[in-house]
mmCIF file of C-alpha atoms and ligand atoms in Angstrom:
data_model
loop_
_atom_site.group_PDB
_atom_site.id
_atom_site.type_symbol
_atom_site.label_atom_id
_atom_site.label_comp_id
_atom_site.label_asym_id
_atom_site.label_seq_id
_atom_site.Cartn_x
_atom_site.Cartn_y
_atom_site.Cartn_z
ATOM 1 C CA MET A 1 36.480 -134.479 -11.653
ATOM 2 C CA THR A 2 37.212 -130.970 -12.442
ATOM 3 C CA THR A 3 35.177 -128.660 -14.342
ATOM 4 C CA THR A 4 36.083 -125.719 -16.600
ATOM 5 C CA GLY A 5 33.583 -123.447 -15.156
ATOM 6 C CA GLN A 6 32.726 -120.585 -17.051
ATOM 7 C CA PHE A 7 35.589 -121.075 -19.736
ATOM 8 C CA PRO A 8 35.183 -120.846 -22.618
ATOM 9 C CA THR A 9 31.873 -119.597 -23.292
ATOM 10 C CA THR A 10 32.311 -120.030 -27.178
ATOM 11 C CA ARG A 11 33.301 -123.618 -28.126
ATOM 12 C CA LEU A 12 33.786 -123.724 -31.781
ATOM 13 C CA ARG A 13 33.913 -127.502 -31.587
ATOM 14 C CA ARG A 14 30.318 -127.789 -30.670
ATOM 15 C CA ASN A 15 29.115 -127.263 -34.112
ATOM 16 C CA ARG A 16 31.493 -129.966 -35.443
ATOM 17 C CA ARG A 17 30.399 -132.715 -32.558
ATOM 18 C CA ASP A 18 27.850 -134.253 -35.096
ATOM 19 C CA ASP A 19 27.271 -134.974 -38.323
ATOM 20 C CA PHE A 20 23.951 -133.262 -38.591
ATOM 21 C CA THR A 21 25.479 -129.880 -37.369
ATOM 22 C CA ARG A 22 28.490 -130.000 -39.425
ATOM 23 C CA ARG A 23 26.063 -130.290 -42.431
ATOM 24 C CA LEU A 24 24.063 -127.559 -41.546
ATOM 25 C CA VAL A 25 26.614 -125.208 -40.979
ATOM 26 C CA ALA A 26 28.954 -126.211 -44.041
ATOM 27 C CA GLU A 27 29.629 -122.919 -45.929
ATOM 28 C CA THR A 28 30.257 -124.261 -49.176
ATOM 29 C CA THR A 29 28.842 -127.179 -51.526
ATOM 30 C CA LEU A 30 30.574 -129.257 -54.096
ATOM 31 C CA ALA A 31 28.159 -130.905 -56.686
ATOM 32 C CA VAL A 32 28.531 -133.030 -59.927
ATOM 33 C CA ASP A 33 27.304 -129.746 -61.416
ATOM 34 C CA ASN A 34 30.593 -128.050 -60.784
ATOM 35 C CA LEU A 35 32.327 -130.485 -62.648
ATOM 36 C CA ILE A 36 33.663 -130.433 -66.316
ATOM 37 C CA TRP A 37 36.061 -133.390 -67.407
ATOM 38 C CA PRO A 38 38.708 -132.705 -69.888
ATOM 39 C CA ILE A 39 39.120 -135.536 -72.253
ATOM 40 C CA PHE A 40 41.804 -136.420 -75.086
ATOM 41 C CA VAL A 41 41.272 -137.989 -78.391
ATOM 42 C CA ILE A 42 43.634 -139.544 -80.832
ATOM 43 C CA GLU A 43 43.455 -140.701 -84.349
ATOM 44 C CA GLY A 44 43.296 -144.596 -85.185
ATOM 45 C CA ALA A 45 41.210 -147.341 -83.973
ATOM 46 C CA ASP A 46 40.280 -149.289 -81.055
ATOM 47 C CA THR A 47 42.928 -147.641 -78.568
ATOM 48 C CA ARG A 48 42.948 -146.324 -75.233
ATOM 49 C CA ALA A 49 46.571 -145.124 -74.164
ATOM 50 C CA GLU A 50 47.244 -144.025 -70.932
ATOM 51 C CA VAL A 51 49.455 -140.625 -70.455
ATOM 52 C CA ALA A 52 52.581 -142.026 -68.591
ATOM 53 C CA SER A 53 52.853 -138.735 -66.797
ATOM 54 C CA MET A 54 48.810 -138.962 -65.780
ATOM 55 C CA PRO A 55 48.195 -142.322 -64.410
ATOM 56 C CA GLY A 56 44.724 -143.373 -65.013
ATOM 57 C CA VAL A 57 44.150 -140.864 -67.870
ATOM 58 C CA LEU A 58 43.740 -142.237 -71.326
ATOM 59 C CA ARG A 59 43.597 -141.005 -74.821
ATOM 60 C CA VAL A 60 40.973 -142.695 -76.807
ATOM 61 C CA THR A 61 40.121 -143.077 -80.610
ATOM 62 C CA LEU A 62 36.758 -142.218 -81.674
ATOM 63 C CA ASP A 63 35.424 -145.386 -81.997
ATOM 64 C CA ARG A 64 35.722 -146.038 -78.273
ATOM 65 C CA LEU A 65 34.560 -142.414 -77.512
ATOM 66 C CA ALA A 66 31.076 -143.036 -76.622
ATOM 67 C CA ALA A 67 31.767 -145.854 -74.278
ATOM 68 C CA HIS A 68 34.553 -143.518 -72.755
ATOM 69 C CA VAL A 69 32.016 -140.687 -71.834
ATOM 70 C CA GLU A 70 28.952 -142.926 -71.239
ATOM 71 C CA PRO A 71 29.694 -143.029 -67.468
ATOM 72 C CA ALA A 72 30.240 -139.218 -67.286
ATOM 73 C CA ALA A 73 26.783 -138.732 -69.154
ATOM 74 C CA ALA A 74 25.540 -141.220 -66.660
ATOM 75 C CA LEU A 75 26.523 -139.319 -63.541
ATOM 76 C CA GLY A 76 25.209 -135.973 -64.952
ATOM 77 C CA ILE A 77 28.455 -134.297 -65.344
ATOM 78 C CA PRO A 78 27.758 -131.092 -67.353
ATOM 79 C CA ALA A 79 30.273 -130.766 -69.808
ATOM 80 C CA LEU A 80 33.522 -132.120 -71.416
ATOM 81 C CA ALA A 81 36.605 -130.350 -72.738
ATOM 82 C CA LEU A 82 37.990 -131.906 -75.735
ATOM 83 C CA PHE A 83 41.693 -131.987 -76.566
ATOM 84 C CA PRO A 84 42.741 -133.366 -79.672
ATOM 85 C CA VAL A 85 46.115 -135.258 -80.223
ATOM 86 C CA THR A 86 47.245 -134.197 -83.854
ATOM 87 C CA PRO A 87 49.742 -136.626 -85.501
ATOM 88 C CA PRO A 88 53.070 -134.772 -86.216
ATOM 89 C CA ALA A 89 52.260 -135.243 -90.181
ATOM 90 C CA LEU A 90 49.509 -133.008 -89.872
ATOM 91 C CA ARG A 91 51.204 -130.089 -87.665
ATOM 92 C CA ASP A 92 52.601 -127.327 -89.733
ATOM 93 C CA ALA A 93 54.045 -123.646 -88.827
ATOM 94 C CA GLN A 94 50.617 -122.096 -89.283
ATOM 95 C CA GLY A 95 48.353 -124.739 -87.589
ATOM 96 C CA THR A 96 46.532 -125.437 -90.794
ATOM 97 C CA GLU A 97 44.832 -128.446 -89.486
ATOM 98 C CA ALA A 98 42.886 -126.373 -86.984
ATOM 99 C CA LEU A 99 40.813 -125.098 -89.662
ATOM 100 C CA ASN A 100 39.841 -128.222 -91.167
ATOM 101 C CA PRO A 101 36.133 -128.931 -90.888
ATOM 102 C CA ASP A 102 36.948 -132.522 -90.562
ATOM 103 C CA ASN A 103 39.757 -132.722 -87.936
ATOM 104 C CA LEU A 104 39.833 -134.697 -84.892
ATOM 105 C CA ILE A 105 38.080 -132.442 -82.738
ATOM 106 C CA CYS A 106 35.380 -131.543 -85.274
ATOM 107 C CA ARG A 107 34.545 -135.090 -85.719
ATOM 108 C CA ALA A 108 34.533 -135.614 -82.133
ATOM 109 C CA ALA A 109 32.142 -133.074 -81.518
ATOM 110 C CA ARG A 110 29.628 -134.123 -84.011
ATOM 111 C CA LEU A 111 29.680 -137.834 -82.836
ATOM 112 C CA LEU A 112 29.375 -136.545 -79.054
ATOM 113 C CA LYS A 113 26.625 -134.151 -80.169
ATOM 114 C CA ARG A 114 24.903 -137.226 -81.825
ATOM 115 C CA GLU A 115 25.109 -139.713 -78.650
ATOM 116 C CA PHE A 116 24.936 -137.293 -75.954
ATOM 117 C CA PRO A 117 22.716 -134.323 -77.172
ATOM 118 C CA HIS A 118 22.718 -132.903 -73.596
ATOM 119 C CA MET A 119 26.348 -132.806 -72.834
ATOM 120 C CA GLY A 120 28.028 -129.507 -73.255
ATOM 121 C CA LEU A 121 30.975 -129.305 -75.006
ATOM 122 C CA VAL A 122 33.984 -127.139 -74.514
ATOM 123 C CA GLY A 123 36.429 -126.614 -77.173
ATOM 124 C CA ASP A 124 39.793 -125.391 -76.553
ATOM 125 C CA VAL A 125 41.037 -122.459 -79.059
ATOM 126 C CA ALA A 126 44.754 -122.270 -79.376
ATOM 127 C CA LEU A 127 47.184 -123.279 -82.313
ATOM 128 C CA ASP A 128 49.521 -125.802 -79.985
ATOM 129 C CA PRO A 129 47.882 -128.668 -80.931
ATOM 130 C CA TYR A 130 48.559 -128.278 -84.725
ATOM 131 C CA THR A 131 51.735 -126.319 -84.870
ATOM 132 C CA ASP A 132 55.044 -127.938 -85.291
ATOM 133 C CA HIS A 133 56.823 -125.681 -82.964
ATOM 134 C CA GLY A 134 54.167 -126.258 -80.132
ATOM 135 C CA HIS A 135 53.346 -122.429 -79.559
ATOM 136 C CA ASP A 136 49.380 -121.334 -79.398
ATOM 137 C CA GLY A 137 50.063 -118.854 -82.327
ATOM 138 C CA VAL A 138 52.036 -118.079 -85.371
ATOM 139 C CA ILE A 139 55.558 -116.916 -85.405
ATOM 140 C CA ARG A 140 57.249 -114.071 -87.253
ATOM 141 C CA ASP A 141 60.866 -112.796 -86.547
ATOM 142 C CA GLY A 142 60.935 -115.292 -83.409
ATOM 143 C CA TYR A 143 57.873 -113.974 -81.485
ATOM 144 C CA VAL A 144 54.373 -115.091 -81.512
ATOM 145 C CA ALA A 145 52.394 -112.539 -83.833
ATOM 146 C CA ASN A 146 49.316 -111.290 -81.991
ATOM 147 C CA ASP A 147 47.092 -110.061 -84.557
ATOM 148 C CA GLU A 148 47.854 -112.508 -87.225
ATOM 149 C CA SER A 149 47.342 -115.497 -84.973
ATOM 150 C CA VAL A 150 43.858 -113.927 -83.755
ATOM 151 C CA ALA A 151 42.965 -114.187 -87.104
ATOM 152 C CA ILE A 152 43.515 -117.827 -87.593
ATOM 153 C CA LEU A 153 42.050 -118.427 -83.827
ATOM 154 C CA SER A 154 38.843 -116.816 -84.694
ATOM 155 C CA ARG A 155 38.522 -118.891 -87.725
ATOM 156 C CA GLN A 156 39.388 -122.087 -85.575
ATOM 157 C CA ALA A 157 36.836 -120.968 -83.178
ATOM 158 C CA VAL A 158 33.811 -120.759 -86.128
ATOM 159 C CA ASN A 159 35.158 -124.138 -87.275
ATOM 160 C CA GLN A 160 34.530 -125.803 -84.013
ATOM 161 C CA ALA A 161 31.221 -124.180 -83.054
ATOM 162 C CA ALA A 162 30.207 -125.312 -86.625
ATOM 163 C CA ALA A 163 30.885 -128.874 -85.767
ATOM 164 C CA GLY A 164 28.610 -128.598 -82.538
ATOM 165 C CA ILE A 165 31.156 -127.121 -79.818
ATOM 166 C CA ASP A 166 28.989 -125.200 -77.473
ATOM 167 C CA ILE A 167 31.714 -123.213 -75.357
ATOM 168 C CA ILE A 168 34.433 -121.706 -77.154
ATOM 169 C CA ALA A 169 37.465 -121.699 -74.782
ATOM 170 C CA PRO A 170 40.535 -119.326 -75.836
ATOM 171 C CA SER A 171 43.491 -120.690 -74.316
ATOM 172 C CA ASP A 172 46.049 -118.593 -76.202
ATOM 173 C CA MET A 173 46.452 -115.637 -74.294
ATOM 174 C CA MET A 174 46.569 -113.411 -77.545
ATOM 175 C CA ASP A 175 45.312 -109.682 -77.027
ATOM 176 C CA GLY A 176 42.017 -109.268 -78.268
ATOM 177 C CA ARG A 177 40.913 -112.805 -79.480
ATOM 178 C CA VAL A 178 37.684 -112.796 -77.377
ATOM 179 C CA GLY A 179 36.156 -109.618 -79.333
ATOM 180 C CA ALA A 180 37.551 -111.062 -82.766
ATOM 181 C CA ILE A 181 35.898 -114.645 -82.020
ATOM 182 C CA ARG A 182 32.736 -112.672 -80.707
ATOM 183 C CA ARG A 183 32.259 -110.965 -83.950
ATOM 184 C CA ASP A 184 33.078 -113.705 -86.193
ATOM 185 C CA LEU A 185 30.745 -116.309 -84.198
ATOM 186 C CA ASP A 186 27.943 -113.719 -84.630
ATOM 187 C CA ALA A 187 28.630 -112.965 -88.378
ATOM 188 C CA GLN A 188 28.159 -116.671 -89.051
ATOM 189 C CA GLY A 189 24.804 -116.516 -86.830
ATOM 190 C CA LEU A 190 26.512 -118.614 -84.016
ATOM 191 C CA THR A 191 25.261 -116.145 -81.378
ATOM 192 C CA ASP A 192 24.470 -118.629 -78.938
ATOM 193 C CA THR A 193 27.969 -120.152 -78.884
ATOM 194 C CA ARG A 194 29.298 -119.291 -75.441
ATOM 195 C CA ILE A 195 33.062 -118.222 -74.758
ATOM 196 C CA MET A 196 34.709 -119.331 -71.701
ATOM 197 C CA SER A 197 37.919 -117.202 -71.912
ATOM 198 C CA TYR A 198 41.127 -118.781 -70.429
ATOM 199 C CA ALA A 199 41.569 -115.042 -68.967
ATOM 200 C CA VAL A 200 44.153 -115.585 -66.584
ATOM 201 C CA LYS A 201 46.409 -118.187 -67.740
ATOM 202 C CA TYR A 202 50.013 -118.366 -66.436
ATOM 203 C CA ALA A 203 53.084 -119.280 -68.048
ATOM 204 C CA SER A 204 53.156 -122.486 -65.729
ATOM 205 C CA ALA A 205 55.359 -125.532 -65.329
ATOM 206 C CA PHE A 206 52.240 -127.607 -64.316
ATOM 207 C CA TYR A 207 51.106 -128.122 -67.830
ATOM 208 C CA GLY A 208 54.087 -130.419 -68.516
ATOM 209 C CA PRO A 209 52.066 -133.681 -68.474
ATOM 210 C CA PHE A 210 49.299 -132.207 -70.587
ATOM 211 C CA ARG A 211 52.193 -131.197 -73.452
ATOM 212 C CA ASP A 212 53.295 -134.906 -72.907
ATOM 213 C CA ALA A 213 49.641 -136.334 -73.727
ATOM 214 C CA LEU A 214 49.379 -134.030 -76.745
ATOM 215 C CA GLY A 215 52.944 -134.686 -77.996
ATOM 216 C CA SER A 216 53.527 -131.106 -78.171
ATOM 217 C CA GLY A 217 55.867 -130.835 -75.148
ATOM 218 C CA GLY A 218 58.822 -132.229 -77.021
ATOM 219 C CA LEU A 219 58.064 -129.784 -80.003
ATOM 220 C CA LEU A 220 57.964 -126.865 -77.929
ATOM 221 C CA LYS A 221 60.934 -124.009 -78.652
ATOM 222 C CA GLY A 222 61.373 -121.980 -75.911
ATOM 223 C CA ASP A 223 58.450 -121.334 -73.590
ATOM 224 C CA LYS A 224 55.285 -119.159 -73.537
ATOM 225 C CA LYS A 225 56.134 -116.350 -71.324
ATOM 226 C CA THR A 226 55.845 -113.404 -74.128
ATOM 227 C CA TYR A 227 51.866 -114.371 -73.864
ATOM 228 C CA GLN A 228 50.925 -116.324 -70.580
ATOM 229 C CA MET A 229 50.934 -114.539 -67.540
ATOM 230 C CA ASP A 230 54.092 -114.033 -64.878
ATOM 231 C CA PRO A 231 53.216 -116.247 -61.827
ATOM 232 C CA ALA A 232 54.164 -113.368 -59.837
ATOM 233 C CA ASN A 233 50.981 -111.016 -60.788
ATOM 234 C CA SER A 234 47.615 -110.845 -59.791
ATOM 235 C CA ASP A 235 46.547 -107.230 -60.511
ATOM 236 C CA GLU A 236 47.513 -107.929 -63.882
ATOM 237 C CA ALA A 237 45.020 -110.913 -63.950
ATOM 238 C CA LEU A 238 42.338 -108.487 -63.023
ATOM 239 C CA ARG A 239 42.974 -106.477 -66.260
ATOM 240 C CA GLU A 240 42.991 -109.424 -68.205
ATOM 241 C CA VAL A 241 39.423 -110.549 -66.855
ATOM 242 C CA ALA A 242 37.862 -107.042 -67.314
ATOM 243 C CA GLN A 243 39.165 -106.822 -71.096
ATOM 244 C CA ASP A 244 37.907 -110.312 -71.835
ATOM 245 C CA LEU A 245 34.499 -109.477 -70.206
ATOM 246 C CA ALA A 246 34.425 -106.268 -71.959
ATOM 247 C CA GLU A 247 35.169 -108.114 -75.413
ATOM 248 C CA GLY A 248 31.979 -110.395 -74.743
ATOM 249 C CA ALA A 249 33.218 -113.300 -72.682
ATOM 250 C CA ASP A 250 30.283 -115.159 -70.995
ATOM 251 C CA MET A 251 32.639 -116.996 -68.428
ATOM 252 C CA VAL A 252 36.390 -116.601 -67.328
ATOM 253 C CA MET A 253 38.766 -119.068 -66.066
ATOM 254 C CA VAL A 254 41.894 -119.034 -64.094
ATOM 255 C CA LYS A 255 44.534 -121.545 -64.650
ATOM 256 C CA PRO A 256 46.300 -123.545 -63.405
ATOM 257 C CA GLY A 257 43.905 -124.034 -59.910
ATOM 258 C CA MET A 258 45.648 -124.935 -57.039
ATOM 259 C CA PRO A 259 48.671 -122.406 -56.660
ATOM 260 C CA TYR A 260 46.347 -119.458 -57.829
ATOM 261 C CA LEU A 261 43.271 -119.893 -55.613
ATOM 262 C CA ASP A 262 44.088 -116.271 -54.327
ATOM 263 C CA VAL A 263 43.529 -115.236 -57.740
ATOM 264 C CA ILE A 264 40.296 -116.841 -58.205
ATOM 265 C CA ARG A 265 39.149 -115.179 -54.924
ATOM 266 C CA ARG A 266 40.132 -111.613 -56.314
ATOM 267 C CA VAL A 267 38.421 -112.341 -59.667
ATOM 268 C CA ARG A 268 35.122 -113.638 -58.258
ATOM 269 C CA GLU A 269 34.986 -110.600 -55.726
ATOM 270 C CA ARG A 270 35.786 -107.970 -58.180
ATOM 271 C CA PHE A 271 33.452 -108.658 -61.032
ATOM 272 C CA ALA A 272 30.939 -111.472 -59.750
ATOM 273 C CA VAL A 273 30.692 -113.366 -63.105
ATOM 274 C CA PRO A 274 30.974 -117.321 -63.554
ATOM 275 C CA THR A 275 34.234 -118.039 -62.940
ATOM 276 C CA PHE A 276 36.140 -121.217 -63.663
ATOM 277 C CA ALA A 277 39.281 -123.124 -62.245
ATOM 278 C CA TYR A 278 41.313 -125.634 -64.263
ATOM 279 C CA GLN A 279 43.150 -128.436 -61.965
ATOM 280 C CA VAL A 280 45.709 -128.804 -64.683
ATOM 281 C CA SER A 281 47.557 -131.966 -65.718
ATOM 282 C CA GLY A 282 50.426 -131.263 -63.269
ATOM 283 C CA GLU A 283 48.448 -130.617 -60.352
ATOM 284 C CA TYR A 284 46.501 -134.112 -61.366
ATOM 285 C CA ALA A 285 50.031 -135.807 -61.695
ATOM 286 C CA MET A 286 50.898 -134.493 -58.501
ATOM 287 C CA LEU A 287 48.020 -135.740 -56.478
ATOM 288 C CA ALA A 288 47.652 -139.233 -58.645
ATOM 289 C CA GLY A 289 51.465 -139.903 -57.956
ATOM 290 C CA ALA A 290 51.243 -139.695 -54.387
ATOM 291 C CA MET A 291 47.847 -141.394 -54.259
ATOM 292 C CA GLU A 292 49.455 -144.350 -56.265
ATOM 293 C CA ARG A 293 52.027 -144.629 -53.616
ATOM 294 C CA GLY A 294 49.491 -144.844 -51.015
ATOM 295 C CA TRP A 295 50.982 -141.158 -49.521
ATOM 296 C CA LEU A 296 47.409 -139.597 -50.001
ATOM 297 C CA ASP A 297 43.979 -140.947 -49.517
ATOM 298 C CA ARG A 298 42.503 -140.719 -52.592
ATOM 299 C CA ASP A 299 39.029 -140.168 -52.317
ATOM 300 C CA ARG A 300 39.457 -137.572 -49.673
ATOM 301 C CA ALA A 301 42.042 -135.700 -51.418
ATOM 302 C CA ILE A 302 40.174 -135.536 -54.561
ATOM 303 C CA LEU A 303 37.140 -133.932 -52.682
ATOM 304 C CA GLU A 304 39.179 -131.791 -50.634
ATOM 305 C CA SER A 305 41.116 -130.172 -53.739
ATOM 306 C CA LEU A 306 38.189 -129.629 -55.255
ATOM 307 C CA MET A 307 36.091 -128.113 -52.550
ATOM 308 C CA GLY A 308 39.113 -125.760 -52.262
ATOM 309 C CA PHE A 309 38.375 -124.228 -55.611
ATOM 310 C CA ARG A 310 34.820 -123.776 -54.683
ATOM 311 C CA ARG A 311 35.785 -121.976 -51.205
ATOM 312 C CA ALA A 312 37.639 -119.736 -52.973
ATOM 313 C CA GLY A 313 34.993 -118.627 -55.314
ATOM 314 C CA ALA A 314 35.135 -121.231 -58.412
ATOM 315 C CA SER A 315 31.561 -121.701 -60.409
ATOM 316 C CA GLY A 316 33.221 -124.911 -61.471
ATOM 317 C CA VAL A 317 36.297 -126.847 -61.963
ATOM 318 C CA LEU A 318 37.843 -128.301 -65.060
ATOM 319 C CA THR A 319 39.473 -131.638 -63.337
ATOM 320 C CA TYR A 320 40.572 -135.170 -64.706
ATOM 321 C CA PHE A 321 39.178 -136.365 -61.487
ATOM 322 C CA ALA A 322 35.703 -135.407 -62.959
ATOM 323 C CA VAL A 323 34.445 -138.850 -63.174
ATOM 324 C CA GLU A 324 35.775 -139.935 -59.899
ATOM 325 C CA ALA A 325 34.488 -136.855 -58.005
ATOM 326 C CA ALA A 326 31.092 -137.303 -59.428
ATOM 327 C CA ARG A 327 30.921 -141.051 -58.213
ATOM 328 C CA LEU A 328 31.859 -140.176 -54.595
ATOM 329 C CA LEU A 329 29.370 -137.118 -54.827
ATOM 330 C CA ARG A 330 26.765 -139.415 -56.232
ATOM 331 C CA ALA A 331 27.472 -141.919 -53.234
ATOM 332 C CA GLY A 332 27.145 -139.420 -51.057
HETATM 333 C C1 LIG B 401 46.666 -125.161 -74.574
HETATM 334 C C2 LIG B 401 46.540 -125.591 -73.499
HETATM 335 C C3 LIG B 401 47.320 -125.919 -72.382
HETATM 336 C C4 LIG B 401 46.507 -126.336 -71.354
HETATM 337 C C5 LIG B 401 45.225 -126.134 -71.976
HETATM 338 N N1 LIG B 401 45.306 -125.682 -73.325
HETATM 339 C C6 LIG B 401 48.693 -126.140 -72.340
HETATM 340 C C7 LIG B 401 49.762 -124.973 -72.643
HETATM 341 O O1 LIG B 401 49.053 -123.919 -72.905
HETATM 342 O O2 LIG B 401 50.867 -125.435 -73.019
HETATM 343 C C8 LIG B 401 47.252 -126.931 -70.307
HETATM 344 C C9 LIG B 401 46.323 -128.026 -69.825
HETATM 345 C C10 LIG B 401 46.557 -128.845 -68.524
HETATM 346 O O3 LIG B 401 47.944 -128.766 -68.218
HETATM 347 O O4 LIG B 401 46.042 -129.570 -68.209
HETATM 348 N N2 LIG B 401 47.062 -124.005 -75.123
#
């Protein structure tokens, strides 16, 4: 048998040889603490309806909500992000239903706070679940009007916080909304309500299945390019984050996730603030579709995709795989 002599001195495979060294040298961790689970709630009773383009993801009525959330609570997932499906009859041009203290998200928040007092609740602030045109703000002369929309969005935020939402997550991309929301929350004595701003939100094709889930996809007139960011830009992402932090954001988010890992890395390195990633509906659909066909190993692909966010610098990830991932992580 021939030997290789002195070559090579450095063998990077040595540390990979055994499980114990692989564990010792792992640079990144993924834990249940890093997961936020987005869930969809619908009106009506006794219904769990699957989203066609998101196999395995359900929209549930409030009478089923506690049972739906129970496994997430038992696994120790820190927070849920709530998304209401608003019936067409309750939608209008101004998104009026967003301000109703008894709207679906407020009822869901009160129920969840009663059943799971330690579960954090994230409330998405934007008008698209409530408008009949599917845009995140109100429209004047064919354009989503910034300041008028911000005035409504900050009232929406106060409405949600008063119902028990712990973390307000403005996803509308209007300028100045974080500052307006912070000011209005504080004026109502809601000084402990946190703000996780969707600071860097791109005009993305990957939200398609989410809009199906909410029933706002078919309604949407045009696109969201006059307020959501151009996928070509990342210097601009840093300006968005700087502005939201200056206005009082406690945490920031980059969305979508997997095509924008470079942006997460830049934001984390520049600002060193809690930075979240949203593995959005289209990313879920892509992975779940391939898993269903047996083209990807489900468990490994879930954990690898989430580890990628952590390696890029994300504090945590909003993911539709949260419950499955938590089960895998608890099982070791
Ligand atoms: C609403 C909102 C969207 C998502 C979260 N909040 C859709 C959009 O902006 O059109 C997308 C989430 C997902 O795709 O999973 N403003």
